Amino acid sequence: MELAADLGYLGPITLKWIGNTISGPQDIQSTATGDVDFGQAFNGAIIKLIAAGSPIKSVVGSYGIDKDIFGGFYVLDGSPITSPRDLFGKKIGMNTLGAHYEAILDEYLKQGGLSQDEIKKVIPTVVPPVNTEQSLREKQIDVAVLSGILRDKALTRGGIHQIFSDYDLFGPFTAGSYVLREDFIKKNPTTTRQFVEGVGKAIEWSRTTPRDQVIARFKDIIAKRDRKEDATAIQYFKGYGVAGKGGLIEDADFTRWTDWLKANGQLKKDVAPAELFTNAFNPFRAGS
């Protein structure tokens, strides 16, 4: 989002930073309650919140998975864990529960032939992303979910290897979206359109611009916002992984998660894709 603003794609929209959250579900809950105007999360988390009655809607893809941008499940070299059944009784460190990585873990176990009762023997454990690598190396957890910059930094230090990833299971797909409240969309259609268009253009800019220029832009953004951040990690940035052009969303970006949610008792009723997202404000859709 800050990239879109820095590129001038948000037009008159200005961003006001009020703080960080550590998970997508917390982010979109803050949107639903009106604490912030927009949020982003794993699409499965968005399904749950909308099914529970929250008046939000996905308007543009925010992150995804491809061959370069994925979440991997890592163990220490020498670990006896090589297959789904080896995970019985093991702690799997991830940023939050009930979201993207728990869904991926359950799908891996399911594809490995485990029953729902057997899946319950595996222990997803919340670990802040910045602490996940250290927790694995100190053997506080048995498996670490690592992605993006944190994964690449961990791999440069060595001593760990991947057992599976979300890309292994599903190939490329859009995994998360930006959401707005329904009342915000209704009252501010022009702002909504500018928001969606800006995000979409920024996604495409990051795809088509040489990587060194993208990284240089991010370093400049980090320096200008002056939050006392370490910008060295940005050198590992490889993209957003959004599958749809300009952040366009497909039915499958949501429907792939409904069976998982139902099996876990987290979804009590069917929710139609039209209730979950809209591409109406995206200029990259066909016929725009």
Tab-separated table of N, CA and C in Angstrom, residues 2-3 50 57 62 67-68 72 84 92 105 113 132 144-145 182 204 206 211-212 214 218 223 239 249 269 277 279:
chain	number	residue	atom	x	y	z
A	2	GLU	N	1.919	1.256	0.804
A	2	GLU	CA	2.810	2.417	0.831
A	2	GLU	C	3.567	2.567	-0.486
A	3	LEU	N	3.784	1.456	-1.188
A	3	LEU	CA	4.391	1.543	-2.513
A	3	LEU	C	3.450	2.261	-3.465
A	50	ILE	N	-16.568	-12.812	7.571
A	50	ILE	CA	-17.792	-12.444	6.855
A	50	ILE	C	-18.924	-13.402	7.212
A	57	LYS	N	-15.682	-6.602	2.871
A	57	LYS	CA	-15.610	-7.267	1.570
A	57	LYS	C	-14.207	-7.121	1.003
A	62	SER	N	-3.833	-9.054	-2.220
A	62	SER	CA	-2.723	-8.376	-1.542
A	62	SER	C	-1.434	-9.193	-1.535
A	67	LYS	N	6.525	-19.590	-7.449
A	67	LYS	CA	7.744	-20.379	-7.265
A	67	LYS	C	8.816	-19.646	-6.464
A	68	ASP	N	8.743	-18.327	-6.426
A	68	ASP	CA	9.734	-17.546	-5.687
A	68	ASP	C	9.218	-17.034	-4.349
A	72	GLY	N	7.331	-21.840	3.480
A	72	GLY	CA	7.852	-23.186	3.622
A	72	GLY	C	7.849	-23.647	5.068
A	84	PRO	N	4.320	-36.599	6.708
A	84	PRO	CA	3.214	-36.122	7.542
A	84	PRO	C	3.107	-36.833	8.888
A	92	ILE	N	4.540	-26.932	15.583
A	92	ILE	CA	4.767	-26.252	14.308
A	92	ILE	C	4.616	-24.755	14.551
A	105	LEU	N	-0.917	-26.497	6.586
A	105	LEU	CA	-0.487	-27.650	7.378
A	105	LEU	C	-1.531	-28.757	7.333
A	113	GLY	N	-2.749	-38.623	3.949
A	113	GLY	CA	-3.604	-39.726	4.343
A	113	GLY	C	-4.051	-39.723	5.788
A	132	THR	N	10.681	-16.831	14.885
A	132	THR	CA	10.449	-18.215	14.472
A	132	THR	C	11.739	-18.970	14.193
A	144	ALA	N	9.413	-24.891	11.691
A	144	ALA	CA	9.197	-23.443	11.592
A	144	ALA	C	8.611	-23.098	10.235
A	145	VAL	N	7.550	-22.313	10.257
A	145	VAL	CA	7.016	-21.775	9.009
A	145	VAL	C	7.756	-20.479	8.714
A	182	GLU	N	-18.226	-2.598	4.162
A	182	GLU	CA	-19.287	-2.399	3.167
A	182	GLU	C	-19.820	-0.973	3.210
A	204	GLU	N	1.439	-4.430	-10.453
A	204	GLU	CA	1.993	-4.595	-11.799
A	204	GLU	C	3.329	-3.876	-11.950
A	206	SER	N	5.554	-3.567	-9.641
A	206	SER	CA	6.562	-4.416	-8.990
A	206	SER	C	6.918	-5.630	-9.844
A	211	ARG	N	14.236	-5.646	-10.545
A	211	ARG	CA	14.214	-5.894	-9.107
A	211	ARG	C	15.068	-4.903	-8.337
A	212	ASP	N	16.220	-4.520	-8.875
A	212	ASP	CA	17.078	-3.594	-8.141
A	212	ASP	C	16.418	-2.234	-7.967
A	214	VAL	N	13.083	-1.807	-7.783
A	214	VAL	CA	12.017	-2.009	-6.794
A	214	VAL	C	12.603	-1.941	-5.385
A	218	PHE	N	11.839	0.727	-2.277
A	218	PHE	CA	11.440	0.353	-0.921
A	218	PHE	C	12.385	0.939	0.123
A	223	ALA	N	13.209	4.790	4.482
A	223	ALA	CA	13.978	5.925	5.018
A	223	ALA	C	13.078	7.127	5.268
A	239	GLY	N	8.788	-9.929	-4.636
A	239	GLY	CA	7.485	-9.640	-5.223
A	239	GLY	C	6.367	-9.917	-4.243
A	249	ILE	N	-9.375	-10.885	-8.274
A	249	ILE	CA	-9.668	-12.028	-7.412
A	249	ILE	C	-10.540	-13.026	-8.167
A	269	LYS	N	-21.917	-22.230	7.872
A	269	LYS	CA	-22.853	-22.063	6.765
A	269	LYS	C	-22.090	-21.764	5.491
A	277	PHE	N	-16.162	-11.152	-2.078
A	277	PHE	CA	-15.283	-10.236	-2.806
A	277	PHE	C	-16.000	-9.596	-3.981
A	279	ASN	N	-14.769	-7.535	-7.824
A	279	ASN	CA	-13.790	-6.947	-8.733
A	279	ASN	C	-14.349	-5.692	-9.398
